[in-house]
Amino acid sequence: MPELPEVETVLRTLETQIKDLEILDVEVLWDNIIVNQNAEFIKQIQGQHFREFQRRGKYLLFVLDESMLIVHLRMEGKFYLLDPSIPRDKHTHVILHLSDGREMRYHDVRKFGKMALYPLRKDFDYPMLANIGYDAFDERLSAEELYQKWHKRSGCLKQMLLNQRFLAGIGNIYADEICFSCGLHPSTPVTHLNRADFDRILVETRRILRGAIKAGGTTIRSYTSSLGVTGLFQLELKVHQRSGKSCPVCGQEIIKMKVGGRGTYVCVKCQKKQ
DNA sequence: ATACTCCCCTGAGAGC
DNA sequence: TGCTCTCAGGGGAGTA
């Protein structure tokens, strides 16, 4: 699943490919991908150009001339830039016809992805972003604030990392890696974490996400090469999807368990529950 | 306000 | 071999 590093990779790759191109026309082949009214979406987006490329958490933000196009890839959303002569496959749901003659195709096996178009505004108060907090790299986000907001809440560490309301961008893969890197068991109740733990969590979160961006993201079944870009961070994963293999630190066998209803990988020797 | 559950979808893998 | 069943998974909507 594309998380912050994969979304960042997709965004930067697209920027080199489609910046300042015009959207001539749009075909929507599966209505539920579009959040607002289809007819409106198609009418408004025609004739606009891709001007700026931004990201907030796992959301892609495309600044057009007069609108903001916001996309969430969810589980398996991908963009392909292809020549129109290449046959469309059955998982292609939205097609933007670009002024350089190529098609920008939104491809999504699960059809979970979403895109919406809103009039451009400076305050970023778009409905689709209403429930997400600071991006993990936002300088305004501090361990102190995270601590204040979280340390009295119910739930465990992994649930906190996956919650996008305060800290946005982490998904299942990086949540596991962050927990491991901090030496904390993912099911540790948040109330058991102290102020120093929050410092470490935020530092490790940023370190791991930065490393993953540098590697071009993680390529697993649900996130494979989009736009010809294949991430390599899967080679650096320490616990995620490594059940049965040995912990790179202590050699203990990594186990898979459920935490907060999510498949979770953990080294129970390095990650003691607190 | 917070905390659950359901729902959207399809393909992979298990079980028979 | 081939069918049917179960499950994963981000996040919004609805409900307690």
Short mmCIF file of C-alpha atoms (C1' of nucleotides) in Angstrom, two decimals:
data_model
loop_
_atom_site.label_atom_id
_atom_site.label_comp_id
_atom_site.label_asym_id
_atom_site.label_seq_id
_atom_site.Cartn_x
_atom_site.Cartn_y
_atom_site.Cartn_z
CA MET A 1 0.00 0.00 0.00
CA PRO A 2 1.38 3.37 -0.83
CA GLU A 3 2.34 5.23 2.31
CA LEU A 4 4.12 8.54 2.69
CA PRO A 5 7.39 7.52 0.97
CA GLU A 6 5.63 5.87 -1.96
CA VAL A 7 3.26 8.81 -2.40
CA GLU A 8 6.22 11.18 -2.31
CA THR A 9 7.98 9.08 -4.94
CA VAL A 10 4.94 9.04 -7.19
CA LEU A 11 4.52 12.79 -6.81
CA ARG A 12 8.13 13.65 -7.64
CA THR A 13 8.12 11.32 -10.62
CA LEU A 14 4.91 12.79 -11.94
CA GLU A 15 6.28 16.28 -11.47
CA THR A 16 9.14 15.57 -13.86
CA GLN A 17 6.69 14.12 -16.39
CA ILE A 18 3.56 16.26 -16.46
CA LYS A 19 4.39 19.68 -15.02
CA ASP A 20 2.63 22.43 -17.01
CA LEU A 21 0.87 19.98 -19.30
CA GLU A 22 -2.77 20.70 -20.06
CA ILE A 23 -5.61 18.31 -19.31
CA LEU A 24 -7.54 18.22 -22.56
CA ASP A 25 -10.22 15.76 -21.60
CA VAL A 26 -11.17 13.19 -18.96
CA GLU A 27 -12.87 9.84 -19.04
CA VAL A 28 -14.31 8.44 -15.84
CA LEU A 29 -14.90 4.71 -16.18
CA TRP A 30 -15.75 3.96 -12.54
CA ASP A 31 -17.82 6.65 -10.87
CA ASN A 32 -17.01 5.86 -7.25
CA ILE A 33 -13.40 6.94 -7.65
CA ILE A 34 -14.59 10.54 -8.00
CA VAL A 35 -15.73 12.09 -4.73
CA ASN A 36 -17.64 15.03 -6.12
CA GLN A 37 -20.12 14.95 -8.99
CA ASN A 38 -18.72 13.38 -12.11
CA ALA A 39 -20.16 15.85 -14.58
CA GLU A 40 -18.83 18.75 -12.53
CA PHE A 41 -15.43 17.08 -12.17
CA ILE A 42 -15.06 16.55 -15.90
CA LYS A 43 -16.30 19.99 -16.86
CA GLN A 44 -14.09 21.81 -14.36
CA ILE A 45 -10.85 19.96 -14.95
CA GLN A 46 -10.80 20.38 -18.72
CA GLY A 47 -8.38 22.99 -19.96
CA GLN A 48 -6.44 23.29 -16.70
CA HIS A 49 -2.70 22.66 -16.33
CA PHE A 50 -0.67 20.82 -13.71
CA ARG A 51 1.18 23.65 -11.97
CA GLU A 52 2.44 22.49 -8.58
CA PHE A 53 2.88 19.15 -6.85
CA GLN A 54 2.38 18.79 -3.13
CA ARG A 55 1.73 16.06 -0.62
CA ARG A 56 0.06 15.89 2.76
CA GLY A 57 0.25 12.55 4.53
CA LYS A 58 -0.74 10.01 1.91
CA TYR A 59 -2.68 12.53 -0.16
CA LEU A 60 -1.40 13.76 -3.50
CA LEU A 61 -2.20 17.41 -4.17
CA PHE A 62 -2.07 18.70 -7.71
CA VAL A 63 -2.37 22.45 -7.96
CA LEU A 64 -4.05 23.31 -11.27
CA ASP A 65 -4.77 26.80 -12.61
CA GLU A 66 -7.99 27.28 -10.70
CA SER A 67 -8.54 24.01 -8.87
CA MET A 68 -6.90 21.60 -6.48
CA LEU A 69 -6.97 17.98 -7.58
CA ILE A 70 -6.61 15.74 -4.54
CA VAL A 71 -5.94 12.01 -4.89
CA HIS A 72 -5.66 9.23 -2.35
CA LEU A 73 -4.28 5.98 -3.78
CA ARG A 74 -5.52 3.90 -0.84
CA MET A 75 -4.47 0.29 -1.27
CA GLU A 76 -3.42 -0.14 -4.85
CA GLY A 77 -3.95 3.07 -6.78
CA LYS A 78 -1.33 3.88 -9.43
CA PHE A 79 -0.80 6.34 -12.23
CA TYR A 80 0.55 5.34 -15.58
CA LEU A 81 1.59 7.65 -18.40
CA LEU A 82 0.96 5.77 -21.60
CA ASP A 83 0.55 6.20 -25.30
CA PRO A 84 -3.14 6.00 -26.28
CA SER A 85 -2.37 3.06 -28.56
CA ILE A 86 -1.57 0.87 -25.56
CA PRO A 87 -4.68 -1.15 -24.67
CA ARG A 88 -6.45 -0.20 -21.44
CA ASP A 89 -6.71 -2.92 -18.91
CA LYS A 90 -9.82 -3.61 -16.87
CA HIS A 91 -8.49 -1.87 -13.80
CA THR A 92 -8.09 1.51 -15.47
CA HIS A 93 -10.79 3.76 -14.02
CA VAL A 94 -9.94 7.35 -14.88
CA ILE A 95 -8.09 8.64 -17.92
CA LEU A 96 -6.73 12.16 -18.29
CA HIS A 97 -5.84 13.08 -21.85
CA LEU A 98 -2.75 15.27 -21.72
CA SER A 99 -1.55 17.91 -24.12
CA ASP A 100 1.63 15.99 -24.97
CA GLY A 101 -0.50 13.24 -26.49
CA ARG A 102 -0.11 10.80 -23.62
CA GLU A 103 -2.78 9.46 -21.33
CA MET A 104 -2.45 9.63 -17.57
CA ARG A 105 -4.31 6.54 -16.44
CA TYR A 106 -5.49 5.92 -12.92
CA HIS A 107 -5.28 2.19 -12.24
CA ASP A 108 -6.70 0.57 -9.12
CA VAL A 109 -7.47 -3.11 -8.68
CA ARG A 110 -9.43 -2.64 -5.46
CA LYS A 111 -11.19 0.55 -6.60
CA PHE A 112 -10.60 1.99 -3.13
CA GLY A 113 -8.81 5.10 -4.31
CA LYS A 114 -10.45 8.53 -4.35
CA MET A 115 -10.00 11.77 -6.24
CA ALA A 116 -11.70 15.11 -5.88
CA LEU A 117 -11.53 18.53 -7.44
CA TYR A 118 -12.05 21.70 -5.42
CA PRO A 119 -11.76 25.40 -6.17
CA LEU A 120 -8.24 26.51 -5.23
CA ARG A 121 -7.93 28.14 -1.82
CA LYS A 122 -5.08 29.34 0.34
CA ASP A 123 -6.18 27.95 3.69
CA PHE A 124 -6.10 24.30 2.55
CA ASP A 125 -9.56 23.82 4.02
CA TYR A 126 -10.59 21.09 1.60
CA PRO A 127 -13.23 18.56 2.73
CA MET A 128 -11.04 15.63 1.71
CA LEU A 129 -8.27 16.79 4.06
CA ALA A 130 -10.56 17.62 6.98
CA ASN A 131 -9.53 14.64 9.09
CA ILE A 132 -5.80 14.63 8.67
CA GLY A 133 -3.29 16.36 10.87
CA TYR A 134 0.29 17.44 10.34
CA ASP A 135 2.31 15.61 7.78
CA ALA A 136 5.06 13.58 9.44
CA PHE A 137 7.64 16.05 8.08
CA ASP A 138 5.73 19.20 8.98
CA GLU A 139 8.04 21.35 11.09
CA ARG A 140 5.13 22.48 13.22
CA LEU A 141 4.74 18.94 14.53
CA SER A 142 6.65 18.32 17.75
CA ALA A 143 7.02 15.37 20.10
CA GLU A 144 5.72 17.59 22.87
CA GLU A 145 2.47 18.28 21.05
CA LEU A 146 2.09 14.63 20.11
CA TYR A 147 2.61 13.69 23.73
CA GLN A 148 0.04 16.19 24.94
CA LYS A 149 -2.54 14.93 22.49
CA TRP A 150 -1.94 11.24 22.93
CA HIS A 151 -0.56 10.12 26.23
CA LYS A 152 -3.93 9.98 27.99
CA ARG A 153 -5.84 8.33 25.17
CA SER A 154 -6.90 4.72 24.86
CA GLY A 155 -5.35 2.49 22.28
CA CYS A 156 -1.88 1.20 21.59
CA LEU A 157 1.27 2.52 19.95
CA LYS A 158 0.56 1.03 16.54
CA GLN A 159 -2.95 2.44 16.49
CA MET A 160 -1.51 5.84 17.27
CA LEU A 161 0.99 5.59 14.43
CA LEU A 162 -1.75 4.56 11.99
CA ASN A 163 -4.10 7.33 13.07
CA GLN A 164 -3.84 10.15 10.53
CA ARG A 165 -5.50 12.84 12.67
CA PHE A 166 -2.34 14.19 14.27
CA LEU A 167 0.52 12.52 12.45
CA ALA A 168 -0.21 11.76 8.81
CA GLY A 169 1.55 9.47 6.38
CA ILE A 170 2.32 6.25 8.24
CA GLY A 171 0.68 2.99 7.12
CA ASN A 172 1.03 -0.63 8.10
CA ILE A 173 4.55 -1.22 6.79
CA TYR A 174 6.26 1.77 8.37
CA ALA A 175 4.29 1.48 11.61
CA ASP A 176 5.89 -1.94 12.13
CA GLU A 177 9.33 -0.66 11.24
CA ILE A 178 9.03 2.35 13.52
CA CYS A 179 7.95 0.19 16.48
CA PHE A 180 10.88 -2.14 15.91
CA SER A 181 13.32 0.69 15.54
CA CYS A 182 12.15 2.19 18.84
CA GLY A 183 12.36 -1.17 20.59
CA LEU A 184 8.70 -0.87 21.51
CA HIS A 185 6.03 -3.52 21.17
CA PRO A 186 3.27 -2.28 18.84
CA SER A 187 0.55 -3.20 21.33
CA THR A 188 2.08 -1.12 24.12
CA PRO A 189 -0.72 1.05 25.52
CA VAL A 190 -0.13 4.68 24.66
CA THR A 191 -0.64 5.59 28.32
CA HIS A 192 2.50 3.60 29.18
CA LEU A 193 4.68 5.73 26.95
CA ASN A 194 6.61 8.58 28.52
CA ARG A 195 7.72 11.89 27.11
CA ALA A 196 11.12 10.47 26.06
CA ASP A 197 9.40 7.66 24.17
CA PHE A 198 7.52 10.25 22.12
CA ASP A 199 10.79 11.99 21.29
CA ARG A 200 12.25 8.74 20.07
CA ILE A 201 9.12 7.79 18.15
CA LEU A 202 9.08 11.02 16.19
CA VAL A 203 12.82 10.91 15.48
CA GLU A 204 12.64 7.30 14.30
CA THR A 205 9.49 7.97 12.26
CA ARG A 206 11.24 10.70 10.33
CA ARG A 207 14.47 8.77 9.97
CA ILE A 208 12.72 5.71 8.57
CA LEU A 209 10.43 7.65 6.25
CA ARG A 210 13.39 9.67 4.97
CA GLY A 211 15.36 6.50 4.28
CA ALA A 212 12.40 4.99 2.47
CA ILE A 213 11.97 8.07 0.28
CA LYS A 214 15.65 7.89 -0.57
CA ALA A 215 15.15 4.26 -1.64
CA GLY A 216 12.14 5.21 -3.77
CA GLY A 217 9.64 3.58 -1.43
CA THR A 218 8.84 -0.04 -0.73
CA THR A 219 7.75 -2.44 -3.46
CA ILE A 220 5.42 -5.18 -2.29
CA ARG A 221 2.48 -6.87 -3.94
CA SER A 222 0.08 -3.99 -3.47
CA TYR A 223 2.53 -1.30 -4.48
CA THR A 224 4.58 -2.20 -7.51
CA SER A 225 6.27 -0.13 -10.11
CA SER A 226 4.08 2.73 -11.10
CA LEU A 227 5.45 5.00 -13.83
CA GLY A 228 8.36 2.64 -14.14
CA VAL A 229 9.58 3.47 -10.66
CA THR A 230 10.37 0.55 -8.41
CA GLY A 231 11.21 1.23 -4.81
CA LEU A 232 13.94 -0.70 -3.04
CA PHE A 233 13.14 -0.13 0.61
CA GLN A 234 11.72 -3.65 0.95
CA LEU A 235 15.37 -4.73 1.11
CA GLU A 236 15.78 -2.66 4.24
CA LEU A 237 12.66 -3.79 6.10
CA LYS A 238 13.63 -5.32 9.43
CA VAL A 239 10.36 -6.93 10.52
CA HIS A 240 7.47 -6.20 8.15
CA GLN A 241 6.49 -9.24 6.09
CA ARG A 242 9.39 -11.18 7.55
CA SER A 243 7.56 -13.68 9.73
CA GLY A 244 9.57 -16.85 10.26
CA LYS A 245 12.81 -15.09 9.43
CA SER A 246 15.31 -14.04 12.04
CA CYS A 247 15.54 -10.62 13.63
CA PRO A 248 18.48 -8.70 12.13
CA VAL A 249 19.46 -7.51 15.60
CA CYS A 250 19.10 -10.53 17.93
CA GLY A 251 18.31 -13.47 15.66
CA GLN A 252 15.00 -14.26 17.33
CA GLU A 253 12.28 -15.48 14.97
CA ILE A 254 9.95 -12.71 13.84
CA ILE A 255 6.31 -13.47 14.41
CA LYS A 256 3.12 -12.20 12.84
CA MET A 257 0.23 -11.19 15.05
CA LYS A 258 -2.85 -8.98 15.05
CA VAL A 259 -2.69 -5.54 16.62
CA GLY A 260 -5.71 -3.31 16.37
CA GLY A 261 -7.06 -5.66 13.72
CA ARG A 262 -4.01 -5.23 11.51
CA GLY A 263 -1.41 -7.75 10.46
CA THR A 264 1.67 -6.87 12.53
CA TYR A 265 5.24 -8.16 12.54
CA VAL A 266 7.30 -8.08 15.67
CA CYS A 267 10.46 -9.38 17.31
CA VAL A 268 9.25 -10.15 20.81
CA LYS A 269 12.80 -10.15 22.17
CA CYS A 270 13.72 -6.67 20.91
CA GLN A 271 10.25 -5.26 21.38
CA LYS A 272 9.12 -5.75 24.94
CA LYS A 273 5.63 -4.73 25.82
CA GLN A 274 5.67 -1.97 28.40
"C1'" DA B 1 -15.88 13.88 22.03
"C1'" DT B 2 -14.54 9.15 21.60
"C1'" DA B 3 -14.95 4.33 20.15
"C1'" DC B 4 -16.78 0.86 17.77
"C1'" DT B 5 -18.69 -1.53 13.29
"C1'" DC B 6 -19.71 -1.60 8.62
"C1'" DC B 7 -18.64 -0.73 3.98
"C1'" DC B 8 -16.26 -0.14 -0.27
"C1'" DC B 9 -13.69 -3.99 -3.80
"C1'" DT B 10 -10.89 -7.74 -5.85
"C1'" DG B 11 -7.53 -11.34 -6.02
"C1'" DA B 12 -4.86 -14.54 -3.47
"C1'" DG B 13 -4.81 -18.45 -0.90
"C1'" DA B 14 -7.09 -22.06 1.76
"C1'" DG B 15 -10.22 -25.81 2.00
"C1'" DC B 16 -12.90 -29.29 -0.04
"C1'" DT C 1 -8.68 -29.38 -11.55
"C1'" DG C 2 -12.10 -26.28 -10.13
"C1'" DC C 3 -15.27 -24.48 -7.23
"C1'" DT C 4 -16.52 -21.69 -2.98
"C1'" DC C 5 -15.18 -19.29 1.12
"C1'" DT C 6 -12.41 -16.10 3.82
"C1'" DC C 7 -9.58 -12.37 4.34
"C1'" DA C 8 -6.71 -8.06 3.83
"C1'" DG C 9 -6.74 -3.20 4.01
"C1'" DG C 10 -7.32 3.11 4.48
"C1'" DG C 11 -10.46 5.84 5.83
"C1'" DG C 12 -15.25 7.78 5.72
"C1'" DA C 13 -20.00 7.14 7.38
"C1'" DG C 14 -23.02 5.75 10.64
"C1'" DT C 15 -24.16 4.38 15.37
"C1'" DA C 16 -23.76 3.76 20.49
#
